[in-house]
Short mmCIF file of C-alpha atoms and ligand atoms in Angstrom, two decimals:
data_model
loop_
_atom_site.label_atom_id
_atom_site.label_comp_id
_atom_site.label_asym_id
_atom_site.label_seq_id
_atom_site.Cartn_x
_atom_site.Cartn_y
_atom_site.Cartn_z
CA MET M 143 3.55 22.42 13.53
CA ASN M 144 4.58 20.94 16.85
CA ARG M 145 5.51 17.58 14.87
CA ALA M 146 7.59 19.55 12.57
CA VAL M 147 9.36 21.34 15.45
CA ARG M 148 10.08 18.13 17.28
CA GLN M 149 11.77 16.72 14.09
CA LEU M 150 14.49 19.67 14.46
CA VAL M 151 14.57 19.84 18.38
CA PRO M 152 14.15 16.34 19.65
CA ARG M 153 12.63 15.67 23.04
CA TRP M 154 15.85 14.42 24.59
CA HIS M 155 17.00 17.89 24.91
CA PHE M 156 14.57 18.11 28.11
CA ALA M 157 15.75 15.01 29.80
CA MET M 158 19.42 16.01 29.09
CA MET M 159 18.90 19.55 30.51
CA ASN M 160 17.28 18.21 33.61
CA ASP M 161 20.10 15.42 34.09
CA ARG M 162 21.53 16.74 37.33
CA ALA M 163 24.58 14.51 37.52
CA ARG M 164 25.45 15.70 33.88
CA ASN M 165 24.97 19.45 34.54
CA GLU M 166 26.81 19.28 37.93
CA ALA M 167 29.83 17.30 36.61
CA TYR M 168 30.09 19.97 33.69
CA ARG M 169 29.72 22.85 36.11
CA THR M 170 32.42 21.58 38.30
CA ALA M 171 34.78 20.59 35.62
CA ILE M 172 34.06 24.01 33.91
CA ALA M 173 34.79 25.90 37.14
CA SER M 174 38.15 24.13 37.41
CA THR M 175 39.20 24.69 33.74
CA VAL M 176 38.15 28.15 32.83
CA ARG M 177 40.04 31.25 34.20
CA PRO M 178 39.12 34.89 34.08
CA GLY M 179 39.98 36.40 30.68
CA ASP M 180 39.69 33.19 28.69
CA VAL M 181 38.18 33.09 25.34
CA VAL M 182 36.03 29.91 25.54
CA LEU M 183 34.59 28.09 22.64
CA ASP M 184 31.43 25.88 23.41
CA ILE M 185 30.50 23.42 20.52
CA GLY M 186 26.70 22.71 20.46
CA THR M 187 24.85 25.53 22.59
CA GLY M 188 21.48 23.78 23.05
CA ALA M 189 19.98 26.22 25.58
CA GLY M 190 23.12 27.61 26.28
CA LEU M 191 23.71 26.23 29.78
CA LEU M 192 27.43 25.16 29.38
CA ALA M 193 28.27 28.59 27.95
CA LEU M 194 26.56 30.19 30.94
CA PHE M 195 28.87 27.95 33.20
CA ALA M 196 31.82 29.28 31.35
CA ALA M 197 30.52 32.97 31.56
CA GLU M 198 30.10 32.75 35.34
CA ARG M 199 33.86 31.70 35.89
CA GLY M 200 34.74 34.99 34.31
CA ALA M 201 35.56 34.08 30.75
CA GLU M 202 36.06 37.30 28.81
CA LEU M 203 34.22 35.87 25.74
CA VAL M 204 32.39 32.62 25.20
CA VAL M 205 31.56 31.77 21.70
CA THR M 206 28.97 29.25 21.42
CA CYS M 207 27.72 27.47 18.13
CA GLU M 208 24.37 25.84 17.27
CA SER M 209 23.75 24.29 13.97
CA GLU M 210 20.01 24.23 14.36
CA PRO M 211 18.51 27.74 13.93
CA LEU M 212 15.54 27.34 16.10
CA VAL M 213 17.74 26.10 18.92
CA ALA M 214 20.19 28.97 18.43
CA ALA M 215 17.37 31.46 18.49
CA ALA M 216 16.08 30.20 21.83
CA ALA M 217 19.65 30.17 23.21
CA ARG M 218 19.98 33.89 22.49
CA LEU M 219 16.74 34.71 24.45
CA VAL M 220 18.12 32.45 27.25
CA VAL M 221 21.65 34.36 27.28
CA ALA M 222 19.67 37.63 27.15
CA GLN M 223 17.71 36.85 30.02
CA SER M 224 20.74 35.46 32.06
CA GLY M 225 22.56 38.96 32.09
CA PHE M 226 25.58 37.41 30.30
CA ALA M 227 24.74 38.70 26.95
CA ASN M 228 27.74 41.02 26.76
CA ARG M 229 30.03 38.04 27.30
CA VAL M 230 28.20 35.02 25.42
CA ARG M 231 28.07 35.08 21.77
CA VAL M 232 25.57 32.54 20.20
CA VAL M 233 26.70 31.85 16.69
CA GLN M 234 24.11 30.04 14.42
CA ALA M 235 26.41 27.67 12.61
CA HIS M 236 27.97 24.37 12.48
CA SER M 237 31.47 24.40 14.41
CA THR M 238 33.22 23.59 11.24
CA GLU M 239 31.97 26.70 9.67
CA LEU M 240 33.52 29.00 12.47
CA GLN M 241 36.48 31.05 11.75
CA VAL M 242 39.08 32.93 13.86
CA GLY M 243 38.89 36.72 13.12
CA VAL M 244 35.20 36.30 12.02
CA ASP M 245 33.46 34.38 14.81
CA LEU M 246 36.31 34.39 17.32
CA PRO M 247 38.54 37.25 18.13
CA ARG M 248 41.60 34.82 18.62
CA PRO M 249 42.10 31.06 19.05
CA ALA M 250 40.18 29.79 21.95
CA ASP M 251 41.87 29.14 25.45
CA VAL M 252 39.26 26.42 26.20
CA LEU M 253 37.05 24.11 24.31
CA VAL M 254 33.69 22.83 26.10
CA SER M 255 31.63 20.31 24.32
CA GLU M 256 28.80 18.04 25.08
CA ILE M 257 27.99 16.32 21.75
CA PHE M 258 28.13 12.84 22.69
CA ASP M 259 25.50 10.18 22.03
CA CYS M 260 25.29 6.75 24.11
CA ALA M 261 28.08 5.28 22.18
CA LEU M 262 30.22 8.41 22.30
CA LEU M 263 30.70 9.24 18.74
CA GLY M 264 27.32 9.14 17.05
CA GLU M 265 26.63 13.01 17.41
CA GLY M 266 29.81 13.76 15.34
CA ALA M 267 32.12 14.60 18.25
CA LEU M 268 35.26 13.45 16.66
CA PRO M 269 35.23 15.45 13.50
CA ALA M 270 34.09 18.50 15.17
CA LEU M 271 36.70 18.23 17.99
CA GLY M 272 39.30 17.51 15.42
CA HIS M 273 38.28 20.58 13.35
CA ALA M 274 38.42 22.87 16.34
CA ARG M 275 41.68 21.69 17.67
CA ARG M 276 43.33 22.31 14.11
CA ARG M 277 41.64 25.67 13.28
CA LEU M 278 39.97 27.29 16.44
CA LEU M 279 42.13 26.64 19.45
CA ARG M 280 45.33 27.60 20.89
CA GLU M 281 47.77 24.78 20.72
CA ASP M 282 47.78 24.42 24.41
CA ALA M 283 43.91 25.00 24.81
CA ARG M 284 42.39 23.17 27.65
CA MET M 285 39.35 20.82 26.75
CA VAL M 286 36.32 19.81 28.61
CA PRO M 287 36.29 16.91 28.11
CA GLY M 288 39.72 16.19 27.34
CA ARG M 289 39.53 12.37 26.92
CA GLY M 290 36.65 9.89 26.16
CA ARG M 291 36.52 6.17 26.20
CA LEU M 292 33.95 3.70 24.88
CA LEU M 293 33.72 0.60 27.11
CA GLY M 294 32.04 -2.67 26.46
CA GLN M 295 30.81 -5.92 28.34
CA LEU M 296 29.76 -9.20 27.04
CA VAL M 297 26.06 -9.72 27.77
CA GLU M 298 23.76 -12.71 28.09
CA SER M 299 20.27 -11.70 27.70
CA PRO M 300 17.60 -13.52 25.37
CA ALA M 301 15.30 -10.81 26.17
CA LEU M 302 17.72 -8.06 24.70
CA TYR M 303 18.40 -10.08 21.68
CA ALA M 304 14.67 -10.72 21.20
CA CYS M 305 14.50 -6.87 20.66
CA ASN M 306 16.27 -7.44 17.27
CA ALA M 307 15.66 -10.80 16.04
CA VAL M 308 12.97 -13.29 15.55
CA SER M 309 12.64 -17.15 14.95
CA THR M 310 9.56 -19.40 15.51
CA VAL M 311 6.54 -17.78 17.12
CA GLU M 312 3.50 -19.63 18.16
CA GLY M 313 4.75 -22.50 15.83
CA PHE M 314 5.28 -20.36 12.84
CA ASP M 315 8.73 -19.73 11.50
CA LEU M 316 9.01 -15.78 11.22
CA SER M 317 12.89 -15.60 10.60
CA VAL M 318 12.57 -14.27 7.09
CA PHE M 319 12.02 -11.02 9.19
CA ASP M 320 15.57 -11.16 10.38
CA GLN M 321 16.52 -9.37 7.30
CA PHE M 322 15.28 -6.20 8.84
CA ARG M 323 17.47 -6.45 11.80
CA THR M 324 19.26 -3.37 13.09
CA LEU M 325 22.97 -4.18 12.11
CA GLU M 326 24.45 -1.26 14.14
CA TYR M 327 23.94 -0.62 17.87
CA PHE M 328 20.62 0.52 19.32
CA SER M 329 20.14 2.35 22.62
CA THR M 330 17.97 0.94 25.40
CA CYS M 331 17.96 0.62 29.21
CA VAL M 332 19.76 -2.64 29.72
CA ALA M 333 18.82 -2.90 33.29
CA ASN M 334 15.12 -3.25 32.16
CA TYR M 335 15.79 -6.56 30.53
CA PRO M 336 17.03 -9.82 32.42
CA ASN M 337 20.81 -10.05 31.92
CA ARG M 338 23.78 -11.68 33.08
CA MET M 339 27.36 -10.23 32.33
CA LEU M 340 29.93 -12.71 30.93
CA SER M 341 32.90 -10.49 31.08
CA THR M 342 34.20 -7.51 32.97
CA PRO M 343 34.13 -4.06 31.40
CA PHE M 344 36.74 -3.68 28.70
CA VAL M 345 37.93 -0.71 26.61
CA ILE M 346 36.70 -0.61 23.11
CA PHE M 347 38.24 2.83 21.99
CA ASP M 348 40.29 5.38 24.13
CA PHE M 349 40.46 8.77 22.70
CA ASN M 350 42.64 11.52 23.56
CA PHE M 351 40.88 14.66 22.18
CA HIS M 352 43.86 16.62 22.16
CA SER M 353 45.55 14.36 19.59
CA ASP M 354 44.99 13.64 15.91
CA ASP M 355 46.03 9.89 16.44
CA VAL M 356 42.54 8.48 16.46
CA PRO M 357 42.20 4.54 16.49
CA SER M 358 39.88 3.47 13.99
CA ARG M 359 39.69 -0.32 14.36
CA ARG M 360 40.81 -2.58 17.29
CA GLU M 361 41.14 -6.40 17.76
CA ILE M 362 40.20 -7.15 21.23
CA GLU M 363 40.66 -10.44 23.33
CA VAL M 364 38.14 -10.44 25.80
CA ALA M 365 38.50 -12.70 28.80
CA VAL M 366 35.20 -14.53 29.55
CA SER M 367 34.39 -14.58 33.26
CA ALA M 368 31.20 -16.68 33.22
CA PRO M 369 29.93 -19.45 31.00
CA GLY M 370 26.80 -18.73 28.83
CA LEU M 371 25.44 -17.72 25.63
CA CYS M 372 26.73 -14.16 24.45
CA HIS M 373 24.09 -12.38 22.65
CA ALA M 374 25.52 -8.78 22.71
CA VAL M 375 27.96 -6.39 23.73
CA MET M 376 26.66 -3.49 25.82
CA MET M 377 28.66 -0.39 25.26
CA TRP M 378 28.77 3.02 27.32
CA PHE M 379 31.27 5.85 27.50
CA GLU M 380 33.37 7.60 30.33
CA LEU M 381 34.15 11.19 29.75
CA ASP M 382 37.18 12.72 31.48
CA LEU M 383 35.81 16.40 32.05
CA ALA M 384 38.62 17.46 34.35
CA PRO M 385 41.01 15.74 36.70
CA GLY M 386 39.00 13.59 38.95
CA ILE M 387 35.47 14.30 37.05
CA VAL M 388 34.38 11.32 34.92
CA LEU M 389 30.85 11.40 33.49
CA SER M 390 29.53 8.22 32.31
CA ASN M 391 26.26 6.46 31.07
CA GLY M 392 27.12 3.10 32.47
CA ILE M 393 24.27 0.72 33.59
CA ASP M 394 25.19 1.66 37.27
CA GLN M 395 24.42 5.49 36.71
CA VAL M 396 20.92 5.65 37.94
CA GLY M 397 19.34 8.74 36.57
CA THR M 398 21.44 9.35 33.60
CA HIS M 399 19.33 10.57 30.67
CA TRP M 400 21.46 8.49 28.26
CA ARG M 401 20.83 4.89 27.77
CA GLN M 402 23.43 2.15 26.89
CA ALA M 403 24.15 1.14 23.45
CA VAL M 404 23.65 -2.42 22.47
CA GLN M 405 25.03 -4.37 19.59
CA THR M 406 23.53 -7.71 19.08
CA PHE M 407 25.40 -10.45 17.53
CA ARG M 408 23.96 -12.13 14.41
CA LYS M 409 23.91 -15.29 16.12
CA PRO M 410 24.41 -15.89 20.06
CA VAL M 411 28.00 -17.14 20.76
CA PRO M 412 28.52 -20.00 23.42
CA VAL M 413 31.39 -19.02 25.68
CA THR M 414 33.19 -20.81 28.50
CA ALA M 415 34.71 -19.20 31.68
CA GLY M 416 38.48 -18.68 31.51
CA ALA M 417 38.30 -18.77 27.45
CA GLN M 418 38.97 -15.68 25.39
CA ILE M 419 36.62 -14.36 22.65
CA HIS M 420 38.00 -12.24 20.02
CA ILE M 421 36.09 -8.93 19.30
CA THR M 422 36.67 -6.54 16.55
CA ALA M 423 35.62 -3.04 16.80
CA ALA M 424 35.56 -0.20 13.91
CA HIS M 425 34.30 3.00 13.37
CA ASP M 426 34.01 5.67 10.57
CA ASN M 427 34.37 8.81 12.99
CA GLU M 428 30.76 8.50 13.86
CA ARG M 429 29.38 4.93 13.88
CA VAL M 430 30.95 2.31 15.80
CA LEU M 431 30.55 -1.40 14.94
CA VAL M 432 31.41 -4.43 16.92
CA TRP M 433 31.23 -7.92 16.03
CA PRO M 434 32.72 -11.36 17.13
CA GLY M 435 35.79 -12.76 15.22
CA SER M 436 37.95 -10.55 13.04
CA ASP M 437 36.17 -11.08 9.81
CA GLN M 438 33.69 -8.46 9.22
CA ASP M 439 32.31 -9.96 6.04
CA GLY M 440 31.79 -13.23 7.87
CA GLU M 441 29.69 -11.63 10.41
CA SER M 442 27.57 -9.81 7.66
CA ARG M 443 27.21 -12.99 5.58
CA GLN M 444 25.91 -14.60 8.71
CA ALA M 445 23.48 -11.68 8.74
CA GLY M 446 22.58 -12.57 5.25
CA SER M 447 22.46 -8.93 4.50
CA GLU M 448 24.47 -6.00 3.20
CA VAL M 449 28.04 -6.12 3.76
CA SER M 450 29.12 -4.16 6.89
CA THR M 451 31.85 -2.03 4.89
CA ARG M 452 28.82 -0.51 3.14
CA ARG M 453 27.29 0.57 6.29
CA ILE M 454 30.55 2.00 7.57
CA GLN M 455 30.83 4.25 4.51
CA MET M 456 27.30 5.78 4.92
CA HIS M 457 27.32 9.57 5.51
CA ARG M 458 25.96 11.33 8.48
CA ASN M 459 23.06 12.70 7.10
CA ASP M 460 21.84 9.40 5.64
CA SER M 461 18.24 8.81 6.78
CA ALA M 462 19.01 5.22 7.85
CA TRP M 463 21.15 6.69 10.78
CA GLN M 464 20.23 8.54 13.72
CA ALA M 465 22.48 9.33 16.58
CA ARG M 466 21.39 7.45 19.67
CA ARG M 467 21.36 9.69 22.71
CA VAL M 468 18.51 8.12 24.21
C1 SAM R 596 23.47 17.48 23.21
S1 SAM R 596 23.09 19.16 23.00
C2 SAM R 596 23.97 19.93 24.28
C3 SAM R 596 23.39 21.33 24.54
C4 SAM R 596 24.38 22.04 25.68
N1 SAM R 596 25.68 22.20 25.44
C5 SAM R 596 24.14 21.22 27.06
O1 SAM R 596 24.97 20.61 27.38
O2 SAM R 596 23.26 21.60 27.62
C6 SAM R 596 24.15 19.40 21.54
C7 SAM R 596 23.51 20.46 20.65
O3 SAM R 596 24.70 20.84 19.87
C8 SAM R 596 24.08 20.88 18.57
N2 SAM R 596 25.35 20.50 17.72
C9 SAM R 596 25.85 19.18 17.74
N3 SAM R 596 27.19 19.14 17.12
C10 SAM R 596 27.28 20.54 16.59
C11 SAM R 596 28.42 21.24 15.96
N4 SAM R 596 29.46 20.43 15.54
N5 SAM R 596 28.32 22.40 15.61
C12 SAM R 596 27.18 23.07 16.16
N6 SAM R 596 26.08 22.52 16.83
C13 SAM R 596 26.20 21.31 17.02
C14 SAM R 596 22.90 20.12 18.50
O4 SAM R 596 22.05 20.60 17.53
C15 SAM R 596 22.32 20.27 19.77
O5 SAM R 596 21.54 21.33 19.98
#
């Protein structure tokens, strides 16, 4: 029974709820954004923490939705114990099922959300926030966060590369096994692997959550700062929670419960200092892919595997994909 429950309520919830930097950043940002009398929509209740932060700032009503029934039921108990049950309404539903006039008395003044995996998009934030903006919010609604960036850095690290590729081991060529490599990013603590950064951080995607104008593909010229063999792009996010409050899962954020996202290249790319390397990034609203060069099929052919465009057309519930928070 416990195994079955953990399938529905992953253990990362605990590390997330105990992430002090995350909690304090959200609490401060919500305190500076929510005003007495506001109707607040919180997407993704979890245990209800962010909804309670909004209630304590005097929100008239906080509607907080949770798609997982077991989690929604637990949140209702937390809210009941908190003394805020008269102002926090837990709705067991995916946010895209909510309706103004049914679940919300009027379009919300504020949208709060924390549905971000280590590479920003993997928990479905873009479609959920887009839907909320079009259907559930006032036109001039405040958002926590209002903006999110995905950043990247070129990395030399044979040890990281060896997490997702194999060649000759003890004199035997095992490279046939490379057909099973992870073609998308995986999450790991990059600091646990010897590594050398070959570029300064660069922006992969910059999303204004107030806008429908969402970039889905970018060609990026990255300046190489040190010579070496580029094995991967390390990725992390920055969330603008409120003016002056930025939350990040960068490698320097000691104590963050999020790991970093790592996209290994099919083959290491030799780079020289002062040169530029062309990187392409694309996403399908939930999955980010990054590869060297501009020819996606070229990278996939190198991989000797399925063409990347098929990967990018997969749907969220495909068992082959799990969001990578940790
Ligand atoms: C990362 S947890 C955050 C929980 C809580 N907001 C916090 O910050 O402590 C996200 C929760 O939202 C739920 N969720 C994610 N996207 C959702 C959506 N679009 N609608 C409803 N629930 C969602 C997940 O099931 C999960 O329990």
